[in-house]
Every structure is written in structure tokens, then in C-alpha cells.
Amino acid sequence: KQWYQRRVSSGINAESQMSGYLKQKKGARWKTNWFVLKDRVLYTYKASEDTVAVETVPVLGWQLETLSDKNFELYEGMSAGLVFHLSHPGRGAIVFCAENDNFAEKWMTALREATTLEESTA
């Protein structure tokens, strides 16, 4: 029964907060990978059908920032509104680029929620 089989890892499912292809800056080049955000962990896959992540980053405590105009020359060829990055003291920054404004906004919203711990009042 194929409908019963579910890929918890790289597939889009109810448990993942966000998933999709993003470009990631690797040195001087942009590399496209499939990313899944689940339980405050960002998983990187080479492709959406892969089941083993090539990188995992727990994002709680990381800082999400959008590309400022003054840094635009660092990412020539990419629209400023589509570029965002996660940074952490001692870990540097991970720079991403989404394919459109809607996708960039969805990723930034999901990452903003995942990087901060909401205080719940009982």
C-alpha cells in the first residue's frame, strides 16, 4: 500500500514546517539543494527524492537576517529581496536565495519561528 508509506526525511509532509528547493552560497558559487525544516532542524538534501540528508543544522538560537542593500554587491545576480541568511556566533553564516518573493517570505517566516523559542504561559 503505497499511500501508507511516508517518507519522514525529505518529503513534504504534515510534520515538516517548510520544504523546497533553495540556492545556497557555497564559496563563490550558488548551489541548488532541497531543504526541509522540521522540529527546529534544517535538513539539506541534494534532491527532493533523497532520503539521507547531507547536512543538518539545529537552527534554534541562530539569527535570521535579510540581505541589506549595502551588502547587495556580495550577491550580484540575485535579487536582494530573495536573499536571506542564518548566522550564529562561531558558526558563521549560511546564505540562501529563494526563487521568488512568495517562497522567500514563507521560508523567512518558518525560519524566524524555528530560530526563536516562544515562551508559553500555562
JSON list of C-alpha atoms in Angstrom, two decimals, residues 37 40 58-64 86 108-119:
[
{"chain": "A", "resi": 37, "resn": "LEU", "atom": "CA", "xyz": [12.74, 22.50, 8.10]},
{"chain": "A", "resi": 40, "resn": "ARG", "atom": "CA", "xyz": [13.80, 23.37, 14.53]},
{"chain": "A", "resi": 58, "resn": "PRO", "atom": "CA", "xyz": [19.71, 22.81, 14.52]},
{"chain": "A", "resi": 59, "resn": "VAL", "atom": "CA", "xyz": [18.58, 26.43, 13.96]},
{"chain": "A", "resi": 60, "resn": "LEU", "atom": "CA", "xyz": [17.34, 27.35, 17.45]},
{"chain": "A", "resi": 61, "resn": "GLY", "atom": "CA", "xyz": [19.46, 30.29, 18.60]},
{"chain": "A", "resi": 62, "resn": "TRP", "atom": "CA", "xyz": [20.56, 31.24, 15.07]},
{"chain": "A", "resi": 63, "resn": "GLN", "atom": "CA", "xyz": [19.81, 34.75, 13.77]},
{"chain": "A", "resi": 64, "resn": "LEU", "atom": "CA", "xyz": [17.78, 35.19, 10.59]},
{"chain": "A", "resi": 86, "resn": "LEU", "atom": "CA", "xyz": [21.19, 32.44, 9.06]},
{"chain": "A", "resi": 108, "resn": "MET", "atom": "CA", "xyz": [11.80, 33.51, 6.30]},
{"chain": "A", "resi": 109, "resn": "THR", "atom": "CA", "xyz": [8.59, 33.18, 8.34]},
{"chain": "A", "resi": 110, "resn": "ALA", "atom": "CA", "xyz": [9.23, 29.48, 9.02]},
{"chain": "A", "resi": 111, "resn": "LEU", "atom": "CA", "xyz": [12.89, 30.06, 9.91]},
{"chain": "A", "resi": 112, "resn": "ARG", "atom": "CA", "xyz": [12.04, 33.04, 12.13]},
{"chain": "A", "resi": 113, "resn": "GLU", "atom": "CA", "xyz": [9.68, 30.81, 14.14]},
{"chain": "A", "resi": 114, "resn": "ALA", "atom": "CA", "xyz": [12.23, 27.96, 14.29]},
{"chain": "A", "resi": 115, "resn": "THR", "atom": "CA", "xyz": [15.14, 30.13, 15.47]},
{"chain": "A", "resi": 116, "resn": "THR", "atom": "CA", "xyz": [13.31, 31.62, 18.44]},
{"chain": "A", "resi": 117, "resn": "LEU", "atom": "CA", "xyz": [11.82, 29.87, 21.44]},
{"chain": "A", "resi": 118, "resn": "GLU", "atom": "CA", "xyz": [8.30, 31.01, 22.21]},
{"chain": "A", "resi": 119, "resn": "GLU", "atom": "CA", "xyz": [7.58, 31.41, 25.90]}
]
